[in-house]
Short mmCIF file of C-alpha atoms and ligand atoms in Angstrom, two decimals:
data_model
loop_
_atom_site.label_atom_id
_atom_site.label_comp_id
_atom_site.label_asym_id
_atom_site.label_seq_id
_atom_site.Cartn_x
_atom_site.Cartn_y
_atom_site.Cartn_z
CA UNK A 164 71.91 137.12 134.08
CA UNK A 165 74.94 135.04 133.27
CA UNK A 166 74.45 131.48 131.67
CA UNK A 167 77.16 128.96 132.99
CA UNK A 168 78.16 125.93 130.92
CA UNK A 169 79.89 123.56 132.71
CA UNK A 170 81.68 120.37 130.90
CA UNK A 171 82.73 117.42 132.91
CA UNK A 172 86.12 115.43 131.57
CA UNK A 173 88.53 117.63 129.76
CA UNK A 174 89.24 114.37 127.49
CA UNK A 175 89.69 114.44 123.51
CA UNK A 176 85.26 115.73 123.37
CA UNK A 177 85.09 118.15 126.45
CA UNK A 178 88.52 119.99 125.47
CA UNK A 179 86.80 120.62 121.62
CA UNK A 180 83.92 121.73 123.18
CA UNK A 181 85.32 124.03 125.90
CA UNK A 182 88.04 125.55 122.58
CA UNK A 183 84.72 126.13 120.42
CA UNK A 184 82.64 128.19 122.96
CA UNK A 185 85.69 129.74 124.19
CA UNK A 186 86.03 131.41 120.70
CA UNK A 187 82.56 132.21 119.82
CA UNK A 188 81.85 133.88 122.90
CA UNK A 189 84.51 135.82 123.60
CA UNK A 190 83.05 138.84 124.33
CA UNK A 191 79.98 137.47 126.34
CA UNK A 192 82.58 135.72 128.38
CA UNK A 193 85.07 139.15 128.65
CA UNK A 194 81.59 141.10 129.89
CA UNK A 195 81.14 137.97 132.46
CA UNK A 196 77.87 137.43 130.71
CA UNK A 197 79.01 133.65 130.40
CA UNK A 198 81.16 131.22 132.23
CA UNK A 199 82.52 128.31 130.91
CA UNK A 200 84.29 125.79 133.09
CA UNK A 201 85.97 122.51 132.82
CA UNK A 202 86.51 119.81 135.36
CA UNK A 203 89.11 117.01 135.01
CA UNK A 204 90.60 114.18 137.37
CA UNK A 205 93.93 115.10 135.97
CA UNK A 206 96.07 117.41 134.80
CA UNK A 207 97.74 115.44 131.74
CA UNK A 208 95.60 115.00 128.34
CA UNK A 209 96.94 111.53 126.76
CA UNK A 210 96.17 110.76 123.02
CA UNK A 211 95.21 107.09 123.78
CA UNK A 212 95.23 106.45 120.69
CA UNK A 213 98.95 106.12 120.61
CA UNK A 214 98.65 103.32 122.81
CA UNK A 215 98.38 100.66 119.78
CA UNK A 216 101.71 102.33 118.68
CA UNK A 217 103.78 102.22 121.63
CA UNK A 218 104.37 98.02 121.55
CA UNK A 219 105.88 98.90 118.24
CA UNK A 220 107.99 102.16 119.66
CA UNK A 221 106.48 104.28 117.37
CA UNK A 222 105.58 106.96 119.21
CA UNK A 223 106.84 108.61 123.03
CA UNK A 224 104.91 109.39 125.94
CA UNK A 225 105.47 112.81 125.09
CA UNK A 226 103.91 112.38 121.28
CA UNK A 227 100.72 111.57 122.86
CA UNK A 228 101.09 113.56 126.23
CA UNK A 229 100.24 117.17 126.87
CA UNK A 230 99.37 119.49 130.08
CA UNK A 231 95.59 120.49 130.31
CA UNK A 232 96.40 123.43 130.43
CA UNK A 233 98.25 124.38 127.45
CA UNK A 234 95.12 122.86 125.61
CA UNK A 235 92.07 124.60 127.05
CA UNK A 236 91.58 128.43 125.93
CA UNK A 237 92.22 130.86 129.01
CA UNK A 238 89.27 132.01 128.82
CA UNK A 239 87.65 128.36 130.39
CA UNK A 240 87.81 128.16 133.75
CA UNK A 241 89.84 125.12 134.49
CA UNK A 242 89.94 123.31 137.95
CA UNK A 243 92.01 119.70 137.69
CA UNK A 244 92.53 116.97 140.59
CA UNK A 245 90.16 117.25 143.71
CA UNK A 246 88.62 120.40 142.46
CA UNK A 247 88.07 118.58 139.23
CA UNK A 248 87.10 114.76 140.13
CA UNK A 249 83.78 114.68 139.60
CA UNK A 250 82.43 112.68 142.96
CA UNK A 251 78.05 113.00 142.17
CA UNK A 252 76.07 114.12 139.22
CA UNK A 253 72.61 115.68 140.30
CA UNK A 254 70.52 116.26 136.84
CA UNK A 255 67.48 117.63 139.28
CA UNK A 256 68.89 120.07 141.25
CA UNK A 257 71.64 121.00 138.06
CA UNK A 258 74.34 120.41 140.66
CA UNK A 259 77.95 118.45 140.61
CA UNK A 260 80.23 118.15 143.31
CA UNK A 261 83.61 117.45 143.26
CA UNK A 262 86.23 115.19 145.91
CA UNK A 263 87.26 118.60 147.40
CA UNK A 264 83.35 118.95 147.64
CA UNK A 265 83.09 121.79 146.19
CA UNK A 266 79.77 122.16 144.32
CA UNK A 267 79.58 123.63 140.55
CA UNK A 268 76.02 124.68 138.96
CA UNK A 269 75.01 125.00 135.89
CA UNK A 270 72.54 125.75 133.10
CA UNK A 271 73.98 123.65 130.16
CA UNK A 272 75.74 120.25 131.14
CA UNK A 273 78.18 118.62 128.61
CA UNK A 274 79.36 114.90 130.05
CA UNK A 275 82.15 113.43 128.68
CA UNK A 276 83.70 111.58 131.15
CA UNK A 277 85.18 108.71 128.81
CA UNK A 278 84.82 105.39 129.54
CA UNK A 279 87.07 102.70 131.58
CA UNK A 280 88.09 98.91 131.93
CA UNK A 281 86.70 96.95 133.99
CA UNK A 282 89.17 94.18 134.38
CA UNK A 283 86.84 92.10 136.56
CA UNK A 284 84.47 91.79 134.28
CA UNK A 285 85.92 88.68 133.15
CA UNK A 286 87.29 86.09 135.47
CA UNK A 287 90.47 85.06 136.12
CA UNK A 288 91.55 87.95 133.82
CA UNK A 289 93.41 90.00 136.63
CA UNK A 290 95.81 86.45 136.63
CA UNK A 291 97.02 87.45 133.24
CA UNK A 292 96.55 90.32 132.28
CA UNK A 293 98.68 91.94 129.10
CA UNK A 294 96.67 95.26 127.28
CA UNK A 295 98.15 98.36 125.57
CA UNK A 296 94.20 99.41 126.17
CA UNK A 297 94.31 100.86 129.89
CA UNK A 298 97.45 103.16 130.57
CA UNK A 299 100.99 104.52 128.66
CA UNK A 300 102.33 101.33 131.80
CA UNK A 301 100.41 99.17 130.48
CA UNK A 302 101.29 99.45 126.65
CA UNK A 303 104.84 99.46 127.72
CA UNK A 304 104.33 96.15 129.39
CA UNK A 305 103.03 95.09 126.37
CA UNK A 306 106.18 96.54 124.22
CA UNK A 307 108.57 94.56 126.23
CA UNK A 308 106.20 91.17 125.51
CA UNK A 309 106.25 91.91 121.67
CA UNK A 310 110.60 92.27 122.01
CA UNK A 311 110.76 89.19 123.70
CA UNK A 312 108.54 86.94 121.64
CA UNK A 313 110.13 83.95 120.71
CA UNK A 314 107.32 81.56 119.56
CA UNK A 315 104.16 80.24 120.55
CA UNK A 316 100.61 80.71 120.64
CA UNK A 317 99.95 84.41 120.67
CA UNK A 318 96.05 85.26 121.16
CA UNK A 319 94.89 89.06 120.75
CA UNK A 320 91.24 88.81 122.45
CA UNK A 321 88.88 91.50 122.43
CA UNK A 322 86.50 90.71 125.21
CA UNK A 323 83.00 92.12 124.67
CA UNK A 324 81.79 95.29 123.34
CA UNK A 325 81.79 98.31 123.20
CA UNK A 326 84.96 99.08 123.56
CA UNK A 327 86.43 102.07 122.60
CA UNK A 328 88.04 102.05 119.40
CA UNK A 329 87.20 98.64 118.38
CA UNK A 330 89.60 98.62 115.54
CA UNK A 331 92.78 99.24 117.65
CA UNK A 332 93.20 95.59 118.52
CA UNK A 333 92.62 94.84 114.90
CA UNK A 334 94.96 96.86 113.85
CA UNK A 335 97.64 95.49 117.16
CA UNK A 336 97.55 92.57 115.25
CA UNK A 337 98.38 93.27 111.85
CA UNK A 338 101.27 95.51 112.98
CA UNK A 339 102.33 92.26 115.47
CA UNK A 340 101.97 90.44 112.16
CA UNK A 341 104.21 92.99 110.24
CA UNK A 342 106.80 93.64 113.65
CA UNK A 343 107.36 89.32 113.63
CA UNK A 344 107.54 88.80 109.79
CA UNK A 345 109.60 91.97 109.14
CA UNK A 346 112.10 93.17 112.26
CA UNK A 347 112.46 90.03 114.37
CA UNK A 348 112.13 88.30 111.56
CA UNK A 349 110.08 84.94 113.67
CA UNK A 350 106.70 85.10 112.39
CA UNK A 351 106.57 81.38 111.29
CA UNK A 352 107.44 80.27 114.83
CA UNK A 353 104.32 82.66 116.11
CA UNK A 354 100.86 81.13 115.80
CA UNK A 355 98.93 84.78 115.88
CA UNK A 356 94.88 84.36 117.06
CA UNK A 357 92.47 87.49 116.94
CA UNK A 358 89.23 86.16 119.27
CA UNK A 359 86.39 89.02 118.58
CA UNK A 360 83.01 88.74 120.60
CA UNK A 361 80.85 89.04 117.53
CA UNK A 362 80.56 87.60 114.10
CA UNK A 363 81.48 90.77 111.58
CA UNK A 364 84.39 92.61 112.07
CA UNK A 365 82.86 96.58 111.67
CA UNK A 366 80.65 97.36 108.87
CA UNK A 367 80.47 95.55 105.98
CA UNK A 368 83.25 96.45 103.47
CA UNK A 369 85.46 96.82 106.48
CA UNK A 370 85.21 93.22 107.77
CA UNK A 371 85.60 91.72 103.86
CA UNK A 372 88.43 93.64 103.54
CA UNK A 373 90.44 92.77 106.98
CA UNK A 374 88.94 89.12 106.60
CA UNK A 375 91.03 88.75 103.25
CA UNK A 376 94.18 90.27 104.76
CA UNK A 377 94.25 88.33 107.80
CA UNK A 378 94.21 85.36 105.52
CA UNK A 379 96.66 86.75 103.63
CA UNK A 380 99.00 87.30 106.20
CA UNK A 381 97.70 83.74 108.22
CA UNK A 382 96.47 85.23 111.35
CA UNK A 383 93.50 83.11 112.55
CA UNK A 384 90.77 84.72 113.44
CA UNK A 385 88.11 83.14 115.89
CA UNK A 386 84.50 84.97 115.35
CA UNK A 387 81.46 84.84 118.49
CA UNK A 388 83.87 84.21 121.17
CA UNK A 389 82.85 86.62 124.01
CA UNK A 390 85.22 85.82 126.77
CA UNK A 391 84.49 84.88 129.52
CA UNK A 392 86.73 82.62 131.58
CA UNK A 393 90.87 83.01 131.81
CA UNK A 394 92.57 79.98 133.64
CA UNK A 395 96.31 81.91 133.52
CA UNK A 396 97.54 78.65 135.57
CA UNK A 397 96.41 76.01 131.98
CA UNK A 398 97.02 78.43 129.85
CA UNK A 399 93.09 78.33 129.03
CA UNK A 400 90.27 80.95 127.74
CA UNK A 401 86.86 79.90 127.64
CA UNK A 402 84.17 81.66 126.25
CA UNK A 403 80.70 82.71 127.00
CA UNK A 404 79.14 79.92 124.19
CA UNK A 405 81.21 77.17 126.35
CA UNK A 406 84.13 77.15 123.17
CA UNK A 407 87.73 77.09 124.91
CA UNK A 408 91.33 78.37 123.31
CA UNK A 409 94.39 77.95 124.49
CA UNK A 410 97.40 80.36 124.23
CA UNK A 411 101.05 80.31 125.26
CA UNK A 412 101.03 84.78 125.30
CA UNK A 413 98.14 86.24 125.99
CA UNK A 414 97.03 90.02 124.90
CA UNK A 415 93.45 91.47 125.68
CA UNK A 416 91.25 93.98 125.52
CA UNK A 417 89.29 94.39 128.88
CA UNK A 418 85.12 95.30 128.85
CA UNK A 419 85.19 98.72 129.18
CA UNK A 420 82.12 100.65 130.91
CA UNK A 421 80.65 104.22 132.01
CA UNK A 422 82.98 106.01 135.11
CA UNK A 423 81.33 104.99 138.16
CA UNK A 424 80.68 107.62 139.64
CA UNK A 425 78.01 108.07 136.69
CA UNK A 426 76.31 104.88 137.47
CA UNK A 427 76.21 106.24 141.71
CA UNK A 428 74.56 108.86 140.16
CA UNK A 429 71.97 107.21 138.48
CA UNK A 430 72.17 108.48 134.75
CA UNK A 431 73.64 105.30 133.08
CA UNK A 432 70.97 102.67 131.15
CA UNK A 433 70.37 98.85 131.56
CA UNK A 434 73.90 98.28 129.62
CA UNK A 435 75.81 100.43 131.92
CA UNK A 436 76.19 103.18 129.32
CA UNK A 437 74.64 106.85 129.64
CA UNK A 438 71.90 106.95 127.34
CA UNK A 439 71.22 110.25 124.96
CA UNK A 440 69.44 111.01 121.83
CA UNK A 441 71.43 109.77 119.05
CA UNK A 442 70.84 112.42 116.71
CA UNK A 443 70.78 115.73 119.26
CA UNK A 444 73.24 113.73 122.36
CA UNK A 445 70.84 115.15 124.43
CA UNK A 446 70.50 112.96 128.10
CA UNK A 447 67.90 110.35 127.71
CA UNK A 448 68.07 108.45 130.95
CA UNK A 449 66.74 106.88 134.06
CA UNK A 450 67.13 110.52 135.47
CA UNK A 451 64.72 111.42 132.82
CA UNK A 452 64.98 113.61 129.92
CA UNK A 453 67.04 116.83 129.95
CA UNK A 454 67.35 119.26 126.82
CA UNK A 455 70.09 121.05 128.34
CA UNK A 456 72.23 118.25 129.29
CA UNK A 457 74.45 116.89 126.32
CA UNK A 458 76.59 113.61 126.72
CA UNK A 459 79.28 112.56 124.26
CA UNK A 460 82.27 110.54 123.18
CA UNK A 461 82.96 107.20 125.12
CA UNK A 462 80.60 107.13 127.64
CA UNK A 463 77.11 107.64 125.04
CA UNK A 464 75.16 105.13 124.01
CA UNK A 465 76.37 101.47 123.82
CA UNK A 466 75.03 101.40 120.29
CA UNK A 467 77.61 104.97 119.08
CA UNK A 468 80.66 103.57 118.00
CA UNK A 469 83.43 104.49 120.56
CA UNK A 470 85.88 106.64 118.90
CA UNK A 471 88.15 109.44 118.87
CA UNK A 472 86.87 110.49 115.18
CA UNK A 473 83.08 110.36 116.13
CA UNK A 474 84.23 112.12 119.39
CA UNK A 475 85.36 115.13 117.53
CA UNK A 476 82.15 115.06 115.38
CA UNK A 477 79.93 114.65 118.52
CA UNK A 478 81.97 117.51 119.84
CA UNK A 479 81.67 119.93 116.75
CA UNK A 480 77.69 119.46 116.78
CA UNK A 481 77.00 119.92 120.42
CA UNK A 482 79.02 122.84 120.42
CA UNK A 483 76.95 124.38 117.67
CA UNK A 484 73.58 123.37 119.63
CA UNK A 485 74.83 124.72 122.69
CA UNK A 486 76.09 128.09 120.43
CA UNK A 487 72.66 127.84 119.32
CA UNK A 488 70.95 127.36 122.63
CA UNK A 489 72.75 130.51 124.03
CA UNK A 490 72.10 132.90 121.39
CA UNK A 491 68.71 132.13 121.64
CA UNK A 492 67.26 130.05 118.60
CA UNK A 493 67.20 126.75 120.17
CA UNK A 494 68.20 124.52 116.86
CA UNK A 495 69.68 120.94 117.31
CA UNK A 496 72.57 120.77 115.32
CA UNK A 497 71.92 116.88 114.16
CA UNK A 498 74.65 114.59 115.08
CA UNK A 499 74.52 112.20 111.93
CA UNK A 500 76.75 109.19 113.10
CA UNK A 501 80.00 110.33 111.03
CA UNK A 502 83.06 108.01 112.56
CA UNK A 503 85.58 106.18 111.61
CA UNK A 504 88.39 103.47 111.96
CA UNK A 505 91.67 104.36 110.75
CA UNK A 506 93.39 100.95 109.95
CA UNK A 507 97.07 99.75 109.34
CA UNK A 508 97.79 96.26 107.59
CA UNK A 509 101.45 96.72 107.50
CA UNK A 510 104.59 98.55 109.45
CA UNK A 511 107.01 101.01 107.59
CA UNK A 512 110.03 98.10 107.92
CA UNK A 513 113.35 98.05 105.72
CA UNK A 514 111.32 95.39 104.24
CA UNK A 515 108.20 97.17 103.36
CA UNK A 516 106.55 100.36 103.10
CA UNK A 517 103.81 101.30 105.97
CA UNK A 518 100.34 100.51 104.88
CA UNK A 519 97.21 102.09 106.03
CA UNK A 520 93.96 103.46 105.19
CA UNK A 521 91.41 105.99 107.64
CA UNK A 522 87.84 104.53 107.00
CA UNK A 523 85.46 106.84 107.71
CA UNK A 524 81.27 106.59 107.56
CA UNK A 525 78.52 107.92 108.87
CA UNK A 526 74.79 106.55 110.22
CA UNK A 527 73.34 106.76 106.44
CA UNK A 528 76.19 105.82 104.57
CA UNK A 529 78.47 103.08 105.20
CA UNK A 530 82.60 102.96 104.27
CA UNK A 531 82.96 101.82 100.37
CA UNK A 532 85.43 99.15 99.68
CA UNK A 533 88.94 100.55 100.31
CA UNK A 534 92.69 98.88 100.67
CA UNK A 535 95.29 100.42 102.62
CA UNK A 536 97.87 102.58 101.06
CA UNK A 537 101.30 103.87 101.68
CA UNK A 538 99.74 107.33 101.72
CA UNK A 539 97.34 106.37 104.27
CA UNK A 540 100.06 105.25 106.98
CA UNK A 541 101.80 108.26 106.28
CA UNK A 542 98.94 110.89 106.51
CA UNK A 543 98.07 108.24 110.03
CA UNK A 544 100.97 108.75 111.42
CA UNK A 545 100.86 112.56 111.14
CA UNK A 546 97.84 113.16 112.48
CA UNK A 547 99.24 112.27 115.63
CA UNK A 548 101.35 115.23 115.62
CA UNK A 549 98.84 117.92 114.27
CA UNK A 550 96.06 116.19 116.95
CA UNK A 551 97.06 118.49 119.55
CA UNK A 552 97.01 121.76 117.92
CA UNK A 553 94.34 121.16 115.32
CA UNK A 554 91.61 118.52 116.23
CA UNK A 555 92.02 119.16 120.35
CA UNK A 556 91.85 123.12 119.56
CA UNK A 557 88.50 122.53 118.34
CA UNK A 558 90.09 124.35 114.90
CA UNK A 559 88.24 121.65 112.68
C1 FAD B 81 94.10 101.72 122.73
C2 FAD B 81 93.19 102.74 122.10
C3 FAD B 81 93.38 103.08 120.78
C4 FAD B 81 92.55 104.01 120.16
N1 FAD B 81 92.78 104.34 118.84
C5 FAD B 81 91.98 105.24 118.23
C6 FAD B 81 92.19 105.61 116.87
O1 FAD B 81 93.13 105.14 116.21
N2 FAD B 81 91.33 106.47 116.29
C7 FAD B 81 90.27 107.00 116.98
O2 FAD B 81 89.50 107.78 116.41
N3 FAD B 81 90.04 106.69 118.29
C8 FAD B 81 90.88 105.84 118.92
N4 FAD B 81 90.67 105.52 120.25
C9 FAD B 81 89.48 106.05 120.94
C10 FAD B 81 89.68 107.47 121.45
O3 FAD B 81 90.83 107.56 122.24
C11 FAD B 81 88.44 107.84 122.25
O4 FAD B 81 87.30 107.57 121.48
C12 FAD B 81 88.43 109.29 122.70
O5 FAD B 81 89.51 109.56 123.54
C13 FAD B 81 87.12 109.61 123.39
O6 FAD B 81 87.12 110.90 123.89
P1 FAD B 81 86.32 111.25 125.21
O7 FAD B 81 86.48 112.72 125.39
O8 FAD B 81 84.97 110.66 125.17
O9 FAD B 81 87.07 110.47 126.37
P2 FAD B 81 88.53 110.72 126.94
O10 FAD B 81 89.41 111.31 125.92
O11 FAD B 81 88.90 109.41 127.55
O12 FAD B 81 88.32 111.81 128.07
C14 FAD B 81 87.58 111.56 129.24
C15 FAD B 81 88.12 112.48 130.32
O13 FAD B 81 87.28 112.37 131.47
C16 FAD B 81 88.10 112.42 132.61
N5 FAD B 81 87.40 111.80 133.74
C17 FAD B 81 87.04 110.51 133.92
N6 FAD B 81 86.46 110.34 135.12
C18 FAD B 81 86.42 111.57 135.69
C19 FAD B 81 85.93 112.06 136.94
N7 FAD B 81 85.36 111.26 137.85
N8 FAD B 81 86.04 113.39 137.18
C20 FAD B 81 86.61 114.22 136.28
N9 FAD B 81 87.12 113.81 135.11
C21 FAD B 81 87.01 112.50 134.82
C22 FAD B 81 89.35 111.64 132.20
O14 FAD B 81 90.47 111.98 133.02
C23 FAD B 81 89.53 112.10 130.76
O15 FAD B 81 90.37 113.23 130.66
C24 FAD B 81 91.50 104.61 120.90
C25 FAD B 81 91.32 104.29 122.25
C26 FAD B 81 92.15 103.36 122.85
C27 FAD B 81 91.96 103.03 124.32
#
């Protein structure tokens, strides 16, 4: 009887996924003994990650743009737009129906559906609201506030978490630091603010070692200030502990949370987040427990760190469990927390080299004291250009 995997979002995770079963059953799929299908809102893949980069113009939308299609093995079946938008998610009857309503079964489930902003989370945010964080408009908006900064009080203010990549808007405002001090050559009229919802800064060795180069480079940083409050008309932010800041430019990054149509459905967890097993990613939920339902990337557990790295790593061990599931032998390839951050302190300017460093670390072992390195911007910058045909392909 033919086994049908179906993978919902066709993201950075679900496009690894769908590449690596694609290739390993080739034949089972040629003899129509599997199907594998892929569902997507959209037809256009976008490295967000490129997002921190475009207020600096250092990469195009068509860097970090590509068609579905040329990404996803021909083998997948691919259906994008209202025979893709996922509409309900029914884990009991293995069913998922789409805005065209058309209905898709299955007897393996990958979600990974991303996450989103929810920009009325906080209050009065919508009044003022700058972010490179929610669409390639958005960090263009944002590029046209960094060329026109003149002075002031600029705050960078990451709201809550999780957020996805929590060490993009770290690494906004070192290359803000770097853009003022070194191309428009204003930084001493800029008074630059990072507001971060917690006390530490990532793991350990990662917050000592931005904490000394923010001081370095005189960028303020204001710890515990969740935000809650923005009064655009004084200028105001106020947090959730009752402290206030005021700014003259305002840049933030929004709460972010499940899609919700996966909350409608009834699979997300007190925090809003779908919960899974966080070695196997197997669904763990208010729907109950499901072996053969796998959830990765942004939308797992509010306690996974959010990122494109641990994405791909999520990615490469469900694939193997589900490889493992179909030719019969049932082992959980363990998920074992490996992510990472990859960091820049400093913009490749006629005044200095680039400077950056990809921290990487896992559950067991946290990142070792690094520094960022010319090397490291360059081999960052790069990746951007072998993501699509490397990491997206599923090829490592
Ligand atoms: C500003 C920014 C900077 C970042 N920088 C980095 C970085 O430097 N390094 C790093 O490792 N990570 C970075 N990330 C994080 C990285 O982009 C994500 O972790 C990664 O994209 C997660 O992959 P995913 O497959 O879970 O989600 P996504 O890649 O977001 O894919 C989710 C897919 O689901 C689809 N979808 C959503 N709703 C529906 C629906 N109802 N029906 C059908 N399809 C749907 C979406 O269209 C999308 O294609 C950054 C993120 C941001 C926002």
């Amino acid at each position: 009887m033919k086994q049908k995997v179906l993978i919902l979002g066709a993201g950075y995770a679900g496009s690894v996924v769908a590449n690596i079963l694609a290739r390993e059953f080739r034949n089972k799929i040629a003899k129509d003994e599997l199907e594998v299908t892929i569902l997507d809102k959209n037809d256009t893949n976008i490295n967000q990650g490129g997002f921190t980069f475009i207020p600096f113009e250092l990469y195009t939308p068509e860097d970090i743009t590509r068609p579905r299609k040329k990404l996803i093995s021909p083998r997948v079946k691919a259906f994008f737009g209202a025979d893709g938008e996922v509409k309900a998610v029914d884990l009991q009857n293995k069913e998922v129906t789409v805005k065209s309503d058309n209905k898709y079964n299955y007897d393996y489930l990958v979600i990974a559906m991303g996450c989103r902003a929810d920009i009325n989370a906080v209050s009065g945010l919508t009044d003022d609201l700058n972010t490179f964080y929610t669409s390639m408009e958005d960090a263009f908006k944002v590029r046209d506030i960094v060329k026109n900064l003149d002075g002031g009080k600029v705050a960078v203010s990451v709201a809550s978490m999780p957020v996805p990549c929590p060490g993009a808007p770290v690494k906004f405002t070192f290359m803000l630091d770097s853009y003022l001090r070194n191309v428009k050559k204003n930084r001493d009229d800029v008074q630059l603010t990072l507001l971060w919802p917690m006390e530490p800064i990532g793991p350990p060795e990662f917050n000592k070692f931005v904490t000394s180069q923010f001081k370095e480079k005189g960028v303020e940083v204001v710890r515990n200030f969740p935000l809650e409050n923005v009064d655009a008309a004084n200028k105001e932010l106020t947090s959730k502990n009752g402290d206030k800041v005021n700014y003259d430019t305002l840049i933030t990054v929004p709460p972010h949370k499940a899609p919700q149509v996966l909350i409608d459905s009834g699979l997300t967890d007190e925090k809003g987040w779908i919960g899974a097993d966080k070695s196997t990613l197997q669904y763990r939920g208010p729907a109950g427990n499901h072996d053969n339902v796998y959830v990765l990337g942004d939308l797992g557990p509010a306690d996974i760190l959010k990122t494109g790295i641990g994405a791909h790593y999520q990615a490469i061990a469900v694939s193997q469990s589900l490889k493992n599931d179909i030719h019969g032998n049932g082992i959980q390839t363990p998920y074992e927390g490996e992510t990472g951050c990859p960091l820049v302190t400093e913009l490749e300017t006629p005044a200095t080299p680039g400077r950056g460093y990809i921290a990487t670390w896992k559950y067991s072992k946290p990142p070792e004291a690094f520094s960022t390195t010319k090397m490291g911007w360059f081999l960052y910058r790069m990746y951007y250009h072998i993501h699509w045909d490397i990491s997206v392909k599923g090829l490592f």
